[in-house]
Amino acid sequence: MQTNTHTGRLVHDDHHRTADMLNRLEAHLTEAETRGIPSLDDPTVRALVTDLSAMLDRELGAHFDFEEEAVFPLVAQGGAYELTRLLTDEHEAMRPIGRRLQRYCALALAEGFDEDSYAAFVHFGWDLTDRLTRHLQTEEGNLLPALEILLLNSPELDEPLAAGYRAP
């Protein structure tokens, strides 16, 4: 999406980084059935699990919080209450899935995968990938355009909002 506001660019760039991570995870999960349980001695697998954990930390924390506390109220006041309610509900549904996946990442980094932990990692990885991909599409296609219109009509809001996004 083309963004013309500072806040819109920051949110879009974060979405892009998240989508890139989800693409890496999906590629890994697609090969999971034929590859078997991966070793964390493999630097590619270790990097994937490490990067996934960091993305989940950012996405489930600072990113979701910023949207819920700063962006959604602004967009809801602009008339898109149903959209922001839907996105908030999606955040609430994804947080426990993401936290569980994060626990499997931490366990894998500490002890490696075993049959049970890897099966759970794959299960929750697919669940989160599906949900978060659809969520990002909704935000990119609906939330960001609404935010752009609001901020272009009230440019004095853009820089303070963008500064608040960078703060965490």
PDB file of C-alpha atoms in Angstrom:
ATOM      1  CA  MET A   1       0.000   0.000   0.000  1.00  0.00           C
ATOM      2  CA  GLN A   2       1.184   3.514  -0.786  1.00  0.00           C
ATOM      3  CA  THR A   3       1.235   5.594   2.382  1.00  0.00           C
ATOM      4  CA  ASN A   4       1.591   9.343   2.606  1.00  0.00           C
ATOM      5  CA  THR A   5       1.770   9.761   6.358  1.00  0.00           C
ATOM      6  CA  HIS A   6       4.587   9.001   8.740  1.00  0.00           C
ATOM      7  CA  THR A   7       2.386   6.839  10.969  1.00  0.00           C
ATOM      8  CA  GLY A   8       0.994   4.967   7.986  1.00  0.00           C
ATOM      9  CA  ARG A   9       4.514   4.211   6.732  1.00  0.00           C
ATOM     10  CA  LEU A  10       5.624   2.937  10.141  1.00  0.00           C
ATOM     11  CA  VAL A  11       2.618   0.643  10.501  1.00  0.00           C
ATOM     12  CA  HIS A  12       2.881  -0.549   6.885  1.00  0.00           C
ATOM     13  CA  ASP A  13       6.615  -1.255   7.250  1.00  0.00           C
ATOM     14  CA  ASP A  14       5.950  -3.258  10.416  1.00  0.00           C
ATOM     15  CA  HIS A  15       3.229  -5.205   8.588  1.00  0.00           C
ATOM     16  CA  HIS A  16       5.693  -5.883   5.762  1.00  0.00           C
ATOM     17  CA  ARG A  17       8.319  -7.232   8.199  1.00  0.00           C
ATOM     18  CA  THR A  18       5.683  -9.441   9.827  1.00  0.00           C
ATOM     19  CA  ALA A  19       4.489 -10.739   6.449  1.00  0.00           C
ATOM     20  CA  ASP A  20       8.087 -11.576   5.500  1.00  0.00           C
ATOM     21  CA  MET A  21       8.465 -13.556   8.729  1.00  0.00           C
ATOM     22  CA  LEU A  22       5.169 -15.350   8.111  1.00  0.00           C
ATOM     23  CA  ASN A  23       6.362 -16.270   4.612  1.00  0.00           C
ATOM     24  CA  ARG A  24       9.534 -17.774   6.087  1.00  0.00           C
ATOM     25  CA  LEU A  25       7.499 -19.680   8.666  1.00  0.00           C
ATOM     26  CA  GLU A  26       5.036 -20.917   6.053  1.00  0.00           C
ATOM     27  CA  ALA A  27       7.867 -22.181   3.844  1.00  0.00           C
ATOM     28  CA  HIS A  28       9.293 -24.051   6.834  1.00  0.00           C
ATOM     29  CA  LEU A  29       5.907 -25.492   7.821  1.00  0.00           C
ATOM     30  CA  THR A  30       5.167 -26.587   4.252  1.00  0.00           C
ATOM     31  CA  GLU A  31       8.283 -28.757   4.327  1.00  0.00           C
ATOM     32  CA  ALA A  32       7.669 -30.014   7.880  1.00  0.00           C
ATOM     33  CA  GLU A  33       5.849 -33.207   6.910  1.00  0.00           C
ATOM     34  CA  THR A  34       8.557 -34.388   4.532  1.00  0.00           C
ATOM     35  CA  ARG A  35      11.558 -33.110   6.475  1.00  0.00           C
ATOM     36  CA  GLY A  36      10.836 -34.458   9.937  1.00  0.00           C
ATOM     37  CA  ILE A  37      11.921 -32.867  13.188  1.00  0.00           C
ATOM     38  CA  PRO A  38      14.541 -30.187  12.475  1.00  0.00           C
ATOM     39  CA  SER A  39      17.660 -29.669  14.526  1.00  0.00           C
ATOM     40  CA  LEU A  40      18.370 -26.323  16.145  1.00  0.00           C
ATOM     41  CA  ASP A  41      22.006 -26.965  15.242  1.00  0.00           C
ATOM     42  CA  ASP A  42      20.947 -25.970  11.734  1.00  0.00           C
ATOM     43  CA  PRO A  43      21.590 -22.192  11.622  1.00  0.00           C
ATOM     44  CA  THR A  44      18.622 -21.652   9.300  1.00  0.00           C
ATOM     45  CA  VAL A  45      16.233 -23.350  11.721  1.00  0.00           C
ATOM     46  CA  ARG A  46      17.743 -21.542  14.716  1.00  0.00           C
ATOM     47  CA  ALA A  47      17.424 -18.189  12.924  1.00  0.00           C
ATOM     48  CA  LEU A  48      13.806 -18.913  11.989  1.00  0.00           C
ATOM     49  CA  VAL A  49      12.837 -19.800  15.565  1.00  0.00           C
ATOM     50  CA  THR A  50      14.765 -16.838  17.017  1.00  0.00           C
ATOM     51  CA  ASP A  51      13.321 -14.362  14.510  1.00  0.00           C
ATOM     52  CA  LEU A  52       9.812 -15.774  14.935  1.00  0.00           C
ATOM     53  CA  SER A  53       9.993 -15.334  18.696  1.00  0.00           C
ATOM     54  CA  ALA A  54      11.164 -11.726  18.302  1.00  0.00           C
ATOM     55  CA  MET A  55       8.415 -10.991  15.756  1.00  0.00           C
ATOM     56  CA  LEU A  56       5.795 -12.453  18.084  1.00  0.00           C
ATOM     57  CA  ASP A  57       7.103 -10.356  20.942  1.00  0.00           C
ATOM     58  CA  ARG A  58       6.855  -7.191  18.844  1.00  0.00           C
ATOM     59  CA  GLU A  59       3.572  -8.042  17.132  1.00  0.00           C
ATOM     60  CA  LEU A  60       1.675  -9.278  20.202  1.00  0.00           C
ATOM     61  CA  GLY A  61       3.076  -6.481  22.328  1.00  0.00           C
ATOM     62  CA  ALA A  62       4.061  -3.070  21.010  1.00  0.00           C
ATOM     63  CA  HIS A  63       2.334  -3.353  17.625  1.00  0.00           C
ATOM     64  CA  PHE A  64      -1.039  -4.636  18.844  1.00  0.00           C
ATOM     65  CA  ASP A  65      -0.943  -2.279  21.835  1.00  0.00           C
ATOM     66  CA  PHE A  66      -0.230   0.745  19.656  1.00  0.00           C
ATOM     67  CA  GLU A  67      -3.045  -0.098  17.301  1.00  0.00           C
ATOM     68  CA  GLU A  68      -5.528  -0.742  20.104  1.00  0.00           C
ATOM     69  CA  GLU A  69      -4.584   2.301  22.194  1.00  0.00           C
ATOM     70  CA  ALA A  70      -3.857   4.917  19.526  1.00  0.00           C
ATOM     71  CA  VAL A  71      -4.964   3.900  16.033  1.00  0.00           C
ATOM     72  CA  PHE A  72      -8.235   2.038  16.605  1.00  0.00           C
ATOM     73  CA  PRO A  73      -9.865   4.762  18.727  1.00  0.00           C
ATOM     74  CA  LEU A  74      -8.971   7.370  16.120  1.00  0.00           C
ATOM     75  CA  VAL A  75     -10.311   5.267  13.247  1.00  0.00           C
ATOM     76  CA  ALA A  76     -13.435   4.327  15.230  1.00  0.00           C
ATOM     77  CA  GLN A  77     -14.141   8.016  15.846  1.00  0.00           C
ATOM     78  CA  GLY A  78     -13.862   8.485  12.094  1.00  0.00           C
ATOM     79  CA  GLY A  79     -16.766   6.068  11.619  1.00  0.00           C
ATOM     80  CA  ALA A  80     -15.137   2.647  11.288  1.00  0.00           C
ATOM     81  CA  TYR A  81     -16.162   1.258  14.667  1.00  0.00           C
ATOM     82  CA  GLU A  82     -17.105  -2.183  13.289  1.00  0.00           C
ATOM     83  CA  LEU A  83     -13.708  -2.524  11.616  1.00  0.00           C
ATOM     84  CA  THR A  84     -11.807  -1.653  14.774  1.00  0.00           C
ATOM     85  CA  ARG A  85     -13.996  -4.018  16.835  1.00  0.00           C
ATOM     86  CA  LEU A  86     -13.262  -6.838  14.371  1.00  0.00           C
ATOM     87  CA  LEU A  87      -9.514  -6.132  14.468  1.00  0.00           C
ATOM     88  CA  THR A  88      -9.507  -5.958  18.272  1.00  0.00           C
ATOM     89  CA  ASP A  89     -11.323  -9.299  18.436  1.00  0.00           C
ATOM     90  CA  GLU A  90      -8.740 -10.780  16.075  1.00  0.00           C
ATOM     91  CA  HIS A  91      -5.928  -9.471  18.294  1.00  0.00           C
ATOM     92  CA  GLU A  92      -7.569 -11.079  21.313  1.00  0.00           C
ATOM     93  CA  ALA A  93      -7.878 -14.394  19.471  1.00  0.00           C
ATOM     94  CA  MET A  94      -4.269 -14.335  18.231  1.00  0.00           C
ATOM     95  CA  ARG A  95      -2.543 -13.364  21.474  1.00  0.00           C
ATOM     96  CA  PRO A  96      -2.895 -16.754  23.233  1.00  0.00           C
ATOM     97  CA  ILE A  97      -1.950 -18.635  20.053  1.00  0.00           C
ATOM     98  CA  GLY A  98       1.104 -16.428  19.576  1.00  0.00           C
ATOM     99  CA  ARG A  99       2.136 -16.760  23.218  1.00  0.00           C
ATOM    100  CA  ARG A 100       1.879 -20.523  23.028  1.00  0.00           C
ATOM    101  CA  LEU A 101       3.958 -20.518  19.838  1.00  0.00           C
ATOM    102  CA  GLN A 102       6.471 -18.278  21.590  1.00  0.00           C
ATOM    103  CA  ARG A 103       6.753 -20.814  24.426  1.00  0.00           C
ATOM    104  CA  TYR A 104       7.527 -23.543  21.875  1.00  0.00           C
ATOM    105  CA  CYS A 105      10.163 -21.282  20.334  1.00  0.00           C
ATOM    106  CA  ALA A 106      11.774 -20.745  23.748  1.00  0.00           C
ATOM    107  CA  LEU A 107      11.627 -24.458  24.519  1.00  0.00           C
ATOM    108  CA  ALA A 108      13.168 -25.314  21.152  1.00  0.00           C
ATOM    109  CA  LEU A 109      15.965 -22.783  21.604  1.00  0.00           C
ATOM    110  CA  ALA A 110      16.718 -24.194  25.052  1.00  0.00           C
ATOM    111  CA  GLU A 111      16.279 -27.922  24.442  1.00  0.00           C
ATOM    112  CA  GLY A 112      15.675 -28.475  20.730  1.00  0.00           C
ATOM    113  CA  PHE A 113      12.523 -29.946  19.252  1.00  0.00           C
ATOM    114  CA  ASP A 114      11.163 -33.362  20.089  1.00  0.00           C
ATOM    115  CA  GLU A 115       8.250 -35.102  18.420  1.00  0.00           C
ATOM    116  CA  ASP A 116       5.600 -33.528  20.665  1.00  0.00           C
ATOM    117  CA  SER A 117       7.031 -30.020  20.823  1.00  0.00           C
ATOM    118  CA  TYR A 118       7.596 -29.898  17.070  1.00  0.00           C
ATOM    119  CA  ALA A 119       4.079 -31.157  16.338  1.00  0.00           C
ATOM    120  CA  ALA A 120       2.716 -28.385  18.576  1.00  0.00           C
ATOM    121  CA  PHE A 121       5.023 -25.813  16.952  1.00  0.00           C
ATOM    122  CA  VAL A 122       3.730 -26.818  13.518  1.00  0.00           C
ATOM    123  CA  HIS A 123       0.093 -26.775  14.658  1.00  0.00           C
ATOM    124  CA  PHE A 124       0.261 -23.350  16.293  1.00  0.00           C
ATOM    125  CA  GLY A 125       2.516 -22.046  13.529  1.00  0.00           C
ATOM    126  CA  TRP A 126      -0.106 -22.843  10.883  1.00  0.00           C
ATOM    127  CA  ASP A 127      -2.910 -21.437  13.032  1.00  0.00           C
ATOM    128  CA  LEU A 128      -1.106 -18.166  13.625  1.00  0.00           C
ATOM    129  CA  THR A 129       0.117 -17.889  10.036  1.00  0.00           C
ATOM    130  CA  ASP A 130      -3.427 -18.264   8.720  1.00  0.00           C
ATOM    131  CA  ARG A 131      -4.967 -15.817  11.185  1.00  0.00           C
ATOM    132  CA  LEU A 132      -2.231 -13.196  11.067  1.00  0.00           C
ATOM    133  CA  THR A 133      -1.992 -13.244   7.271  1.00  0.00           C
ATOM    134  CA  ARG A 134      -5.735 -12.566   6.954  1.00  0.00           C
ATOM    135  CA  HIS A 135      -5.491  -9.938   9.693  1.00  0.00           C
ATOM    136  CA  LEU A 136      -2.662  -8.117   7.920  1.00  0.00           C
ATOM    137  CA  GLN A 137      -4.642  -8.141   4.684  1.00  0.00           C
ATOM    138  CA  THR A 138      -7.610  -6.545   6.469  1.00  0.00           C
ATOM    139  CA  GLU A 139      -5.420  -3.925   8.089  1.00  0.00           C
ATOM    140  CA  GLU A 140      -3.573  -3.119   4.867  1.00  0.00           C
ATOM    141  CA  GLY A 141      -6.768  -3.014   2.808  1.00  0.00           C
ATOM    142  CA  ASN A 142      -9.083  -1.264   5.256  1.00  0.00           C
ATOM    143  CA  LEU A 143      -7.423   0.098   8.386  1.00  0.00           C
ATOM    144  CA  LEU A 144      -4.461   1.829   6.768  1.00  0.00           C
ATOM    145  CA  PRO A 145      -6.535   3.597   4.094  1.00  0.00           C
ATOM    146  CA  ALA A 146      -8.908   4.870   6.814  1.00  0.00           C
ATOM    147  CA  LEU A 147      -5.968   5.987   8.942  1.00  0.00           C
ATOM    148  CA  GLU A 148      -4.349   7.720   5.971  1.00  0.00           C
ATOM    149  CA  ILE A 149      -7.522   9.709   5.242  1.00  0.00           C
ATOM    150  CA  LEU A 150      -7.853  10.757   8.875  1.00  0.00           C
ATOM    151  CA  LEU A 151      -4.208  11.799   9.190  1.00  0.00           C
ATOM    152  CA  LEU A 152      -4.118  13.594   5.853  1.00  0.00           C
ATOM    153  CA  ASN A 153      -7.157  15.582   6.992  1.00  0.00           C
ATOM    154  CA  SER A 154      -5.529  16.247  10.395  1.00  0.00           C
ATOM    155  CA  PRO A 155      -1.776  16.380   9.706  1.00  0.00           C
ATOM    156  CA  GLU A 156      -1.075  17.747  13.201  1.00  0.00           C
ATOM    157  CA  LEU A 157      -1.911  14.263  14.548  1.00  0.00           C
ATOM    158  CA  ASP A 158       0.565  12.364  12.380  1.00  0.00           C
ATOM    159  CA  GLU A 159       3.914  13.196  13.998  1.00  0.00           C
ATOM    160  CA  PRO A 160       2.783  12.743  17.633  1.00  0.00           C
ATOM    161  CA  LEU A 161       1.137   9.457  16.671  1.00  0.00           C
ATOM    162  CA  ALA A 162       4.256   8.293  14.819  1.00  0.00           C
ATOM    163  CA  ALA A 163       6.438   9.299  17.779  1.00  0.00           C
ATOM    164  CA  GLY A 164       4.204   7.222  20.040  1.00  0.00           C
ATOM    165  CA  TYR A 165       4.649   4.247  17.747  1.00  0.00           C
ATOM    166  CA  ARG A 166       8.411   4.468  17.882  1.00  0.00           C
ATOM    167  CA  ALA A 167       8.442   4.909  21.672  1.00  0.00           C
ATOM    168  CA  PRO A 168       8.151   1.232  22.692  1.00  0.00           C
TER     169      PRO A 168
END
